[in-house]
Coordinates of C-alpha atoms in Angstrom, one line a residue:
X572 CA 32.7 5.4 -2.2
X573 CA 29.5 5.4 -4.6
X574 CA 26.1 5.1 -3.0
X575 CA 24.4 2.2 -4.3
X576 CA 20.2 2.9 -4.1
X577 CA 17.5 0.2 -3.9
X578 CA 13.9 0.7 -5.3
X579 CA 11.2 -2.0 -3.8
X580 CA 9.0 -3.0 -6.1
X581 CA 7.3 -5.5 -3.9
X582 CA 3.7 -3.5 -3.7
X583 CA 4.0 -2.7 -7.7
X584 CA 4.8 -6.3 -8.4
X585 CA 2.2 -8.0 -5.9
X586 CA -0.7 -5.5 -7.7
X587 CA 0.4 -6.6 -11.2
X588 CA 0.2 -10.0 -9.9
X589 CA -3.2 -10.3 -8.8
X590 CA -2.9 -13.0 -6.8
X591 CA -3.1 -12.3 -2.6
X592 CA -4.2 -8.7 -2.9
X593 CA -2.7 -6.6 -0.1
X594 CA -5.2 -4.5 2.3
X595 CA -5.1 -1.0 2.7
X596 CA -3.8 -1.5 6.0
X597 CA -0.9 -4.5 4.4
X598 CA 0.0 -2.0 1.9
X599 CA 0.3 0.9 4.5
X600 CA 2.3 -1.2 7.2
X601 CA 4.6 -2.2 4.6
X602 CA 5.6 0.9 3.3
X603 CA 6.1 2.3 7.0
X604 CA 8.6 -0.7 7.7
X605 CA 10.1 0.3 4.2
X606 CA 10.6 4.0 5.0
X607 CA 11.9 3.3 8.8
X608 CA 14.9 0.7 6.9
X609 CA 15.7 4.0 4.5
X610 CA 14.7 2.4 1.7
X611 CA 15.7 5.1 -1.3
X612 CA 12.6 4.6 -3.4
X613 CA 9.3 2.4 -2.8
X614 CA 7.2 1.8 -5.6
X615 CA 4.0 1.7 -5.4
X616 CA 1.2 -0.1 -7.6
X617 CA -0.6 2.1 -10.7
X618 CA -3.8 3.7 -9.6
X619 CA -6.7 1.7 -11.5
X620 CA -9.9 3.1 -9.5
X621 CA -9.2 6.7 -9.3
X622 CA -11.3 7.3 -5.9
X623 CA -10.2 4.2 -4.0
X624 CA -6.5 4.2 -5.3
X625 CA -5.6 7.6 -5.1
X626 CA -6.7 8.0 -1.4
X627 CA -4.6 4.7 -0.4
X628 CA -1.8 6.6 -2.0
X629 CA -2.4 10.0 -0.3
X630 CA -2.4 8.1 2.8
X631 CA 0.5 6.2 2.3
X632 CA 2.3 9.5 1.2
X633 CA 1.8 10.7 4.9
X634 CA 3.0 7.8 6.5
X635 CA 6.2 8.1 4.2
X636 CA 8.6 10.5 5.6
X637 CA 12.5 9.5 4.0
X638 CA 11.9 7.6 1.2
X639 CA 10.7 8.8 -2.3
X640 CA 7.5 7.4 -3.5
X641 CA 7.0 6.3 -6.4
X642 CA 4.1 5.2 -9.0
X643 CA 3.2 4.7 -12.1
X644 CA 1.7 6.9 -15.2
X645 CA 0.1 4.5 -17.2
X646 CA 0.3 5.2 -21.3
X647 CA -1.4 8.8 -21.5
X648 CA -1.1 12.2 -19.9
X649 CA -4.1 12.0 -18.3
X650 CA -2.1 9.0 -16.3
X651 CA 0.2 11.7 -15.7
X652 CA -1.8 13.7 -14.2
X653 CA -3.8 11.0 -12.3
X654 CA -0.5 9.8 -10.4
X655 CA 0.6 13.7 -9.5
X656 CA -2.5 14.5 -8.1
X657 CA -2.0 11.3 -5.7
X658 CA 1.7 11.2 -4.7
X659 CA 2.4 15.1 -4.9
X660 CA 1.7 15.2 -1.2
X661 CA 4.6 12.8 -0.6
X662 CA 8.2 14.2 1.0
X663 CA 9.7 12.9 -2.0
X664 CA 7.6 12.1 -5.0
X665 CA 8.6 10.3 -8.1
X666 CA 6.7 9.6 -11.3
X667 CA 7.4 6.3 -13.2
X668 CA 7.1 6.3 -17.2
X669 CA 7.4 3.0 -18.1
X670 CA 7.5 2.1 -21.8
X671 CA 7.8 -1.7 -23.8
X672 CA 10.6 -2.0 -26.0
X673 CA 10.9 -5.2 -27.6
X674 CA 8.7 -5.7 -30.9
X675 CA 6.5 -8.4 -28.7
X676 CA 5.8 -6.1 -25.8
X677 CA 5.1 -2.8 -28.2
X678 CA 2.4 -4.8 -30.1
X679 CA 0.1 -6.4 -27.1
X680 CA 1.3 -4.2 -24.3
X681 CA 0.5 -0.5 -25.9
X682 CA -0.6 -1.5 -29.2
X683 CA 2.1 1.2 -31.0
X684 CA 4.5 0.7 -33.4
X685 CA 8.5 1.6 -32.2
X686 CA 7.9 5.5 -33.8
X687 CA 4.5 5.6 -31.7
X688 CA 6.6 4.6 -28.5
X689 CA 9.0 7.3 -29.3
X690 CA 6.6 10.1 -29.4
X691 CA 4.4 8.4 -25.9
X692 CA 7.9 8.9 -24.3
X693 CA 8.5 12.2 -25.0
X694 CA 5.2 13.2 -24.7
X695 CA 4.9 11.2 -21.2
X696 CA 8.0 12.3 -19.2
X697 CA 7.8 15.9 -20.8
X698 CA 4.4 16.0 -19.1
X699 CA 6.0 14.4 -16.3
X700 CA 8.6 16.4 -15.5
X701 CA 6.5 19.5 -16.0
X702 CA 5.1 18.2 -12.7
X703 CA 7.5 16.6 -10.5
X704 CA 11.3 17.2 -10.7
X705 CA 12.0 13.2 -9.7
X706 CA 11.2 11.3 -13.2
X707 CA 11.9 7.3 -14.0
X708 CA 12.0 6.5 -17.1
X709 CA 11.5 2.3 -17.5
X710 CA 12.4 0.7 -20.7
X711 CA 10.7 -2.7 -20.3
X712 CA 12.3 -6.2 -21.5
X713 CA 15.1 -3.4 -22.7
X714 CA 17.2 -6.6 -23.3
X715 CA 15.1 -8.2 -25.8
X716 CA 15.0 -4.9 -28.2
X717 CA 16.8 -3.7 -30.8
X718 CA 20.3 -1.9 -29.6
X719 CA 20.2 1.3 -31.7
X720 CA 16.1 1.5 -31.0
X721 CA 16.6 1.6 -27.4
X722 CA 19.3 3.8 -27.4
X723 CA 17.2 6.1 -29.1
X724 CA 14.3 5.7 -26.5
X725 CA 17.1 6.4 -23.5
X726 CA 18.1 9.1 -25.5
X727 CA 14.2 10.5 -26.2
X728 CA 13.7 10.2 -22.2
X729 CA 16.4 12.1 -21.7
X730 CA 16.0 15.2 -23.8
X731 CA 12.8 15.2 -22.4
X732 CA 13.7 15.2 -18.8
X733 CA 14.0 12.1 -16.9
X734 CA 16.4 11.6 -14.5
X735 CA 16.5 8.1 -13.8
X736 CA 16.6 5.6 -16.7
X737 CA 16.0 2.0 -15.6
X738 CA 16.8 -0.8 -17.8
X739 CA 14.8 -4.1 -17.5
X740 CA 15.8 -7.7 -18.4
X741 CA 12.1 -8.4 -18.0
X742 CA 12.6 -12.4 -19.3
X743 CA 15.6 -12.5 -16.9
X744 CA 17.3 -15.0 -19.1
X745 CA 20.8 -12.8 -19.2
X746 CA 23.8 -14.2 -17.7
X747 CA 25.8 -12.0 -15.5
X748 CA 28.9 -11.3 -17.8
X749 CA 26.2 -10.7 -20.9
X750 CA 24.3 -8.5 -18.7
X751 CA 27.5 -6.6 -18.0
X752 CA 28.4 -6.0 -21.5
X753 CA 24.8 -5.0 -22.6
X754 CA 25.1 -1.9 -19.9
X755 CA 28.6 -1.2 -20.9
X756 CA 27.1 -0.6 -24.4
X757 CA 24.0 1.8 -23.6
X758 CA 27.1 4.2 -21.8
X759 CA 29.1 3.8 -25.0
X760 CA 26.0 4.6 -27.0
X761 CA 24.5 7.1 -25.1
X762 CA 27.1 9.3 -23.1
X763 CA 24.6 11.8 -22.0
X764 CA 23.3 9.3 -19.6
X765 CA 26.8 9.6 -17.4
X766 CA 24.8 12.5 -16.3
X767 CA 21.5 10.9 -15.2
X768 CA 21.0 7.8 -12.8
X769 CA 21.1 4.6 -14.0
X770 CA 18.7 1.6 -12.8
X771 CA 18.2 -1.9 -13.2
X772 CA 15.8 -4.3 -13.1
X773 CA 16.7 -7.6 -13.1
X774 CA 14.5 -10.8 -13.1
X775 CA 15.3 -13.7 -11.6
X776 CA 14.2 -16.5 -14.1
X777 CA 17.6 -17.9 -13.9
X778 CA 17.8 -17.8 -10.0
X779 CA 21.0 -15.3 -10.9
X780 CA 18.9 -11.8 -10.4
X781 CA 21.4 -10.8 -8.0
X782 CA 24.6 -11.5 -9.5
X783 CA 23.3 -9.4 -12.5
X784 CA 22.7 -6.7 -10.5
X785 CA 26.0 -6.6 -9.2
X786 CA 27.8 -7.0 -12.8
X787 CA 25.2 -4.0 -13.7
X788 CA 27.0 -1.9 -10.4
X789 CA 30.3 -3.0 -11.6
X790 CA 29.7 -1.7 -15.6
X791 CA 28.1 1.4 -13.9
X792 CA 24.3 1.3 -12.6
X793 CA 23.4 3.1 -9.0
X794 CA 19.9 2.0 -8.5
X795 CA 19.1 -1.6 -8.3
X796 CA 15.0 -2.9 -8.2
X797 CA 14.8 -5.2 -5.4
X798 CA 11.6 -6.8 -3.9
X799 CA 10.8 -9.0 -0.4
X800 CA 10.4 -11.8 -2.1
X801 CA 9.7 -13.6 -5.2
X802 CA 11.0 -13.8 -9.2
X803 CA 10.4 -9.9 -10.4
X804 CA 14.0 -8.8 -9.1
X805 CA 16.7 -9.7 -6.6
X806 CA 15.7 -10.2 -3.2
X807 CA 16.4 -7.3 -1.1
X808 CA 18.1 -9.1 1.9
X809 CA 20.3 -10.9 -0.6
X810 CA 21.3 -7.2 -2.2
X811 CA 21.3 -5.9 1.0
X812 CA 23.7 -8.4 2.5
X813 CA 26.0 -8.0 -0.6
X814 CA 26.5 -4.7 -0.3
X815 CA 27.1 -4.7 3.5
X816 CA 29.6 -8.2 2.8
X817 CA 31.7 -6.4 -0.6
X818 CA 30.8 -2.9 -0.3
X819 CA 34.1 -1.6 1.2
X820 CA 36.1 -4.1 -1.0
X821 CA 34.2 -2.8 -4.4
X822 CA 33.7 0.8 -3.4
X823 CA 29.9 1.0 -2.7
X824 CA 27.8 1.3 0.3
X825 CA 24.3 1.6 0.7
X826 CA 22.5 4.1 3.6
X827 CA 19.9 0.9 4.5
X828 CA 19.7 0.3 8.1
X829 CA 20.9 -3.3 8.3
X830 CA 20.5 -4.4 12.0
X831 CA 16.9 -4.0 11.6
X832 CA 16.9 -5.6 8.1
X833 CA 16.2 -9.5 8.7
X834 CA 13.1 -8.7 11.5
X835 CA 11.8 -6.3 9.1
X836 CA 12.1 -8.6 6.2
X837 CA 10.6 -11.3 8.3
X838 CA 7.4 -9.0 9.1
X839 CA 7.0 -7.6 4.9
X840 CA 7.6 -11.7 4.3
X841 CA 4.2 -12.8 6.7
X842 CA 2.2 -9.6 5.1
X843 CA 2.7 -10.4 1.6
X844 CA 2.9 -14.5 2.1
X845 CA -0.1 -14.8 3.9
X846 CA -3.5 -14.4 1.4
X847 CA -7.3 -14.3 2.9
X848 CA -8.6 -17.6 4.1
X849 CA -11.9 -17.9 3.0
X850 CA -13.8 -19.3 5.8
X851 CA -12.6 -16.5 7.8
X852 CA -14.2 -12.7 8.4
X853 CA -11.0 -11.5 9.3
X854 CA -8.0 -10.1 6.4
X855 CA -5.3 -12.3 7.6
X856 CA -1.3 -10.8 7.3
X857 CA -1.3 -8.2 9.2
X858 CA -1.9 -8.3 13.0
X859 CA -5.3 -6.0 14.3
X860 CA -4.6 -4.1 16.8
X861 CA -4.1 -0.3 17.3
X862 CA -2.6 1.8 14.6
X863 CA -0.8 5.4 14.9
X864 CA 0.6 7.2 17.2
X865 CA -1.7 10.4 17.9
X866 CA -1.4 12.2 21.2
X867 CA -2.9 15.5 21.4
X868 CA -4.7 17.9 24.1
X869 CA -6.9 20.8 24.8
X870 CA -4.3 23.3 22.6
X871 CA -4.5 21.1 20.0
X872 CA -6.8 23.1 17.7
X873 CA -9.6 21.7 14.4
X874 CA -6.6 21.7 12.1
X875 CA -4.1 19.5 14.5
X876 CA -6.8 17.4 14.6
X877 CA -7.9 17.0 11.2
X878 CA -4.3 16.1 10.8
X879 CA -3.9 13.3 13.2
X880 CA -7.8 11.7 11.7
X881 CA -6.4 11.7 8.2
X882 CA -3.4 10.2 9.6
X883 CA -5.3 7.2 11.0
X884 CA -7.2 7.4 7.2
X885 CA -10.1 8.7 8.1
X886 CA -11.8 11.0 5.5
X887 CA -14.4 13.3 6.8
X888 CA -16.8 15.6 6.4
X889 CA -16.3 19.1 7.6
X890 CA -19.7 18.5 9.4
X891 CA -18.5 15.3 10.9
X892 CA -14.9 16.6 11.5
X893 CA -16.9 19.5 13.8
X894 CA -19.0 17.0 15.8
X895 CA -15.2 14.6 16.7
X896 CA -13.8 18.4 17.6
X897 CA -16.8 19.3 19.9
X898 CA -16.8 15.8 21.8
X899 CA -12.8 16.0 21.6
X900 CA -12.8 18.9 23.6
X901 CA -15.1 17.9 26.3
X902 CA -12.6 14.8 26.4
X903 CA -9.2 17.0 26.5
X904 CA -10.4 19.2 29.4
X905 CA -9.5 16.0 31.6
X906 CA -7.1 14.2 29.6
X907 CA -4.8 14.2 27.0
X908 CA -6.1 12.2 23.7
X909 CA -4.0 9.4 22.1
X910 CA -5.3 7.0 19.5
X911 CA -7.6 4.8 20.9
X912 CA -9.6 7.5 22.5
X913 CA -9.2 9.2 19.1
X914 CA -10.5 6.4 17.5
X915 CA -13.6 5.6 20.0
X916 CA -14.4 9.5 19.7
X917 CA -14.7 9.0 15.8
X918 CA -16.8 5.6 16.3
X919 CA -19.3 7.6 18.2
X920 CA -19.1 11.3 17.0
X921 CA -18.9 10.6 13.5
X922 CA -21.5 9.8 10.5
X923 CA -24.6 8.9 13.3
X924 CA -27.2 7.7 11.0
X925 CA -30.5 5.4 11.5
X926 CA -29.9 1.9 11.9
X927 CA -30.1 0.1 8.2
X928 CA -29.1 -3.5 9.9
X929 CA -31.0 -3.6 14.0
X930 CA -29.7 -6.6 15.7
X931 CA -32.6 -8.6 17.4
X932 CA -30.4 -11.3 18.7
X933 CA -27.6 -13.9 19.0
X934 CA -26.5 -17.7 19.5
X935 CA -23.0 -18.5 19.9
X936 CA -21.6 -21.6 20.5
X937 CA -18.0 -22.8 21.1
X938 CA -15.9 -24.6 22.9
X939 CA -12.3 -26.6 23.2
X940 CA -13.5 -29.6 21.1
X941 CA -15.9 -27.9 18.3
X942 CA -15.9 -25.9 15.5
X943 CA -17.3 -22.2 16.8
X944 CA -20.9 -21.2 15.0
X945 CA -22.4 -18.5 15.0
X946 CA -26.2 -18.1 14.7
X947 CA -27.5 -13.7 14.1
X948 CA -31.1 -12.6 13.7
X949 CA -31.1 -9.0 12.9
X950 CA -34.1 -7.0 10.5
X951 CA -33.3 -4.5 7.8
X952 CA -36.6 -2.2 7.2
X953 CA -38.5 -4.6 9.1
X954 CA -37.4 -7.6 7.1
X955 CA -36.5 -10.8 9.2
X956 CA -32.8 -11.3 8.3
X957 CA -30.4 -14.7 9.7
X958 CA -27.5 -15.9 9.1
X959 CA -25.6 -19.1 10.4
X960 CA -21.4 -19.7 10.1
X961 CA -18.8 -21.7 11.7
X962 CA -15.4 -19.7 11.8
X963 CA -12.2 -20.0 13.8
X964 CA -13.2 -18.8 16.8
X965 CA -17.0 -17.3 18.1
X966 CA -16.1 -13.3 17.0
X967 CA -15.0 -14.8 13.2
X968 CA -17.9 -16.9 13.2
X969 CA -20.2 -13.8 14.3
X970 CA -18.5 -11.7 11.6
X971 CA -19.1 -14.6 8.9
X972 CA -23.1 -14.6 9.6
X973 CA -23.1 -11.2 9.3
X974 CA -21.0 -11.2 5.9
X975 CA -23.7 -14.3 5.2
X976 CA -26.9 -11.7 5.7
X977 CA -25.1 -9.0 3.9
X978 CA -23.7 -10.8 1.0
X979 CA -20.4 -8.6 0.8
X980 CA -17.4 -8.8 2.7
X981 CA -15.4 -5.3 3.5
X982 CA -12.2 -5.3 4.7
X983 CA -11.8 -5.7 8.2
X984 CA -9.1 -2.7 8.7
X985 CA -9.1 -2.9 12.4
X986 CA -10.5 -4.4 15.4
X987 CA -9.4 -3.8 18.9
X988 CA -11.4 -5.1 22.5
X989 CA -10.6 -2.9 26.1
X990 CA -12.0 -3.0 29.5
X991 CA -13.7 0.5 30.2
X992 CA -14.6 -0.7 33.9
X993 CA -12.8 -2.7 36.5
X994 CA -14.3 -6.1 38.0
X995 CA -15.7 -9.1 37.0
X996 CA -19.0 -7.7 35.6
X997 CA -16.3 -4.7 33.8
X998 CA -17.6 -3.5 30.4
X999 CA -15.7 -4.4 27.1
X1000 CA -15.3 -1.8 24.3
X1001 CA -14.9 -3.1 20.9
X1002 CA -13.9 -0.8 18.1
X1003 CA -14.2 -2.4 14.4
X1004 CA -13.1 -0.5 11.9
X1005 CA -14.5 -1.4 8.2
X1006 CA -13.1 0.1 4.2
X1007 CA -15.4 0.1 1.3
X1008 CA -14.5 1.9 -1.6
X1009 CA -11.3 3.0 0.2
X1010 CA -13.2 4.6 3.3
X1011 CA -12.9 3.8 6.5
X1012 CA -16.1 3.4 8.9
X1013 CA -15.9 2.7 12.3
X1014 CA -18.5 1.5 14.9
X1015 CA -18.6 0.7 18.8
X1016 CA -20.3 -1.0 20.7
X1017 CA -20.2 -2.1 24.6
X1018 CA -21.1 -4.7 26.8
X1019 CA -20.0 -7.0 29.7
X1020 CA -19.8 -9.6 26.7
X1021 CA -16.9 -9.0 24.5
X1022 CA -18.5 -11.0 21.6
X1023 CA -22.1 -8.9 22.1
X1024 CA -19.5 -5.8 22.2
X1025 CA -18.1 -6.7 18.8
X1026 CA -21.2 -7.7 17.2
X1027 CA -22.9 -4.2 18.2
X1028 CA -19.6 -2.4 16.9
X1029 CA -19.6 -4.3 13.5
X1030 CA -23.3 -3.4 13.0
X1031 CA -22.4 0.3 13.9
X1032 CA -19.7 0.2 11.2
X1033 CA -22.2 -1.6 8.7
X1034 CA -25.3 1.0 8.9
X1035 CA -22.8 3.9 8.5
X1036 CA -21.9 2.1 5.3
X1037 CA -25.2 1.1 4.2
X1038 CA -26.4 4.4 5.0
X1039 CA -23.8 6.1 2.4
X1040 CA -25.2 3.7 0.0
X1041 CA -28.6 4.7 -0.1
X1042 CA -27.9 8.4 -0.2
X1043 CA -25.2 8.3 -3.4

């Protein structure tokens, strides 16, 4: 039997896109639902903003425990060096040279000439492998180059190290049987690769993605690109379902956990289908509610803790990471510590700086039969600040006036509400949990009213913000 491996290029492809951006929390949920179905390989977008990008990935990388992570190099060893420093933190890492090979691609993609794509190959995956010993080598729209010039790139990636060589028919405009043929003819043409992986990547222009996969398999391919949804490659349900349908008949089988397939596919489909409404504070796609699962207790020393905060992507200072270990102690003496009191010990312990943003007060009105609005007076170094919003619902319209006094809207990572006494006057306790420029800041606030409770933790998130802003 010959194990058939799927790549998802979903979070790649829905980057390069542009449109619907994920979240840091989107991107982070999907690639644990990925990793828990045994995906082989996820890849995951290029990193454009060093700072931001390469914390998403490091964080990612933690959360990833049996699939290999992958990511692009870009054009130059710098890239290289760039993507290592990101994803070699991951169980299994994998770095992704990816290089045009028809004359239309070469000229406005990279701006070479075929000998000056050549020598970037060599040059990238020799730098590559120096690094990690998992290499893909990509040759894009291979189908619409010339044969003996991209056998010669196959070959150059080769000598050089790579150990998986993915062909793409990028324009997906190949039928099945020519498809077939065309892999045929890189093993007849270069026989070295019989000792290296083969992978395709298959379009689906032609609404027949899948059955070129499959006459790829048949010729000889083991890795197939797959994606949720959408036109870069074969859906991964379909590939899924073809394998688990023919696989015994044809000889292949795939480790993917298929009785948890279509629910999973169902939640990746509502993440990456579902963009940010823009009358609305809140990131929509991804439910908010609590995140890891952290328990810990009173032998749990600095380092298991810094641990379990990076896990929830926190980044710290040591100064700040000391103050969250002196009030977690106090805490673990009477209890043991799982990830909402984690959290709330962060909101309070961490970055406490004077208020940028003081709340002086609020109007909220809302009701069964109108639109919720939102009135907030608040004063920024004694300057009278107001803003006024109608949202879905009194907390989004709250969170909208605040975005309106601010002018910027961060990324509402996570927002949770509990009772921390019993009774009808009991006290709510609203975490909110804000990103900007790939941190995460969070702020608390209480209050017998849940909204007051959320307005106070959204301001205590803010200032910790602003404060960092000022003191760059």
């Amino acid at each position: 039997m010959k194990e058939i491996k799927f790549t998802d290029i979903t979070l790649r492809e829905v980057a390069r896109g542009g449109d619907g951006a994920l979240s840091f929390k989107e991107i982070i949920e999907m690639a644990k639902i990925l990793d828990k179905l045994k995906l082989d390989v996820i890849s995951l977008a290029p990193i454009v903003n060093e700072k931001i990008d390469s914390l998403l990935v490091r964080t990612v990388a933690s959360a990833v425990r049996k699939s290999a992570l992958s990511i692009p190099v870009g054009f130059s060893e710098a890239g290289v060096d760039v993507a290592w420093n990101a994803v070699a933190e991951a169980a299994h890492p994998r770095l992704y040279v990816e290089a045009p090979l028809s004359a239309v691609q070469m000229e406005f993609v990279c701006h070479k000439k075929p000998e000056g794509v050549i020598e970037m190959t060599d040059r990238l995956v020799r730098r590559a492998r120096a690094l990690c010993p998992d290499v893909e080598f990509a040759a894009v729209d291979a189908t619409r180059s010339e044969p003996e010039f991209l056998y010669k790139a196959i070959r150059t990636a080769l000598a050089a190290g790579a150990t998986t060589v993915t062909v793409c028919d990028s324009a997906g405009t190949m039928m099945p049987y020519e498809f077939n043929s065309f892999i045929k003819d890189i093993y007849a043409n270069v026989p070295e690769l019989r000792e290296a992986a083969l992978g395709v990547k298959c379009s689906d222009e032609l609404a027949m993605a899948a059955a070129c996969a499959v006459s790829a398999v048949k010729a000889g391919a083991s890795e197939v690109d797959v994606a949720v949804s959408g036109r870069c490659a074969p859906e991964l349900e379909t590939a899924a379902h073809i394998i688990r349908t023919r696989g015994d008949d044809c000889g292949y089988y795939s480790g993917i956990k298929y009785t948890e397939l279509h629910r999973s596919i169902a939640q990746m489909n509502w993440i990456t289908r579902t963009q940010r409404s823009k009358t609305s504070a809140f990131d929509t796609g991804l439910s908010i509610s609590g995140g890891s699962d952290v328990l810990l207790d009173a032998n749990d020393d600095i380092e298991a803790l810094s641990t379990a905060v990076s896990r929830l992507g926190y980044d710290l200072s040591e100064e700040d990471m000391t103050k969250v270990y002196d009030t977690f102690i106090n805490v673990a003496k009477k209890k043991s510590v799982g990830t909402k009191e984690l959290e709330a010990i962060i909101a309070t312990s961490a970055l406490q700086v004077p208020p940028t943003y003081e709340l002086v007060s609020f109007v909220i009105n809302s009701g069964n039969i109108i639109n919720a609005t939102a009135n907030i007076h608040c004063r920024r170094r004694g300057e009278d600040l107001s803003g006024l919003a109608v949202g879905d619902g009194p907390i989004d319209a709250a969170f909208l006036a605040i975005e309106q006094i601010t002018g910027h809207h961060y990324e509402l990572d996570d927002f949770q509400i509990q009772a921390v006494t019993e009774g009808r006057e009991a006290m709510g306790s609203t975490l909110v949990k804000l990103r900007s420029n790939g941190r995460l800041y969070s702020g608390n606030g209480i209050s017998t009213d849940i909204i007051g409770s959320s307005i106070r933790a959204y301001f205590n998130a803010l200032n910790k913000i602003a404060y960092e802003e000022n003191h760059r």
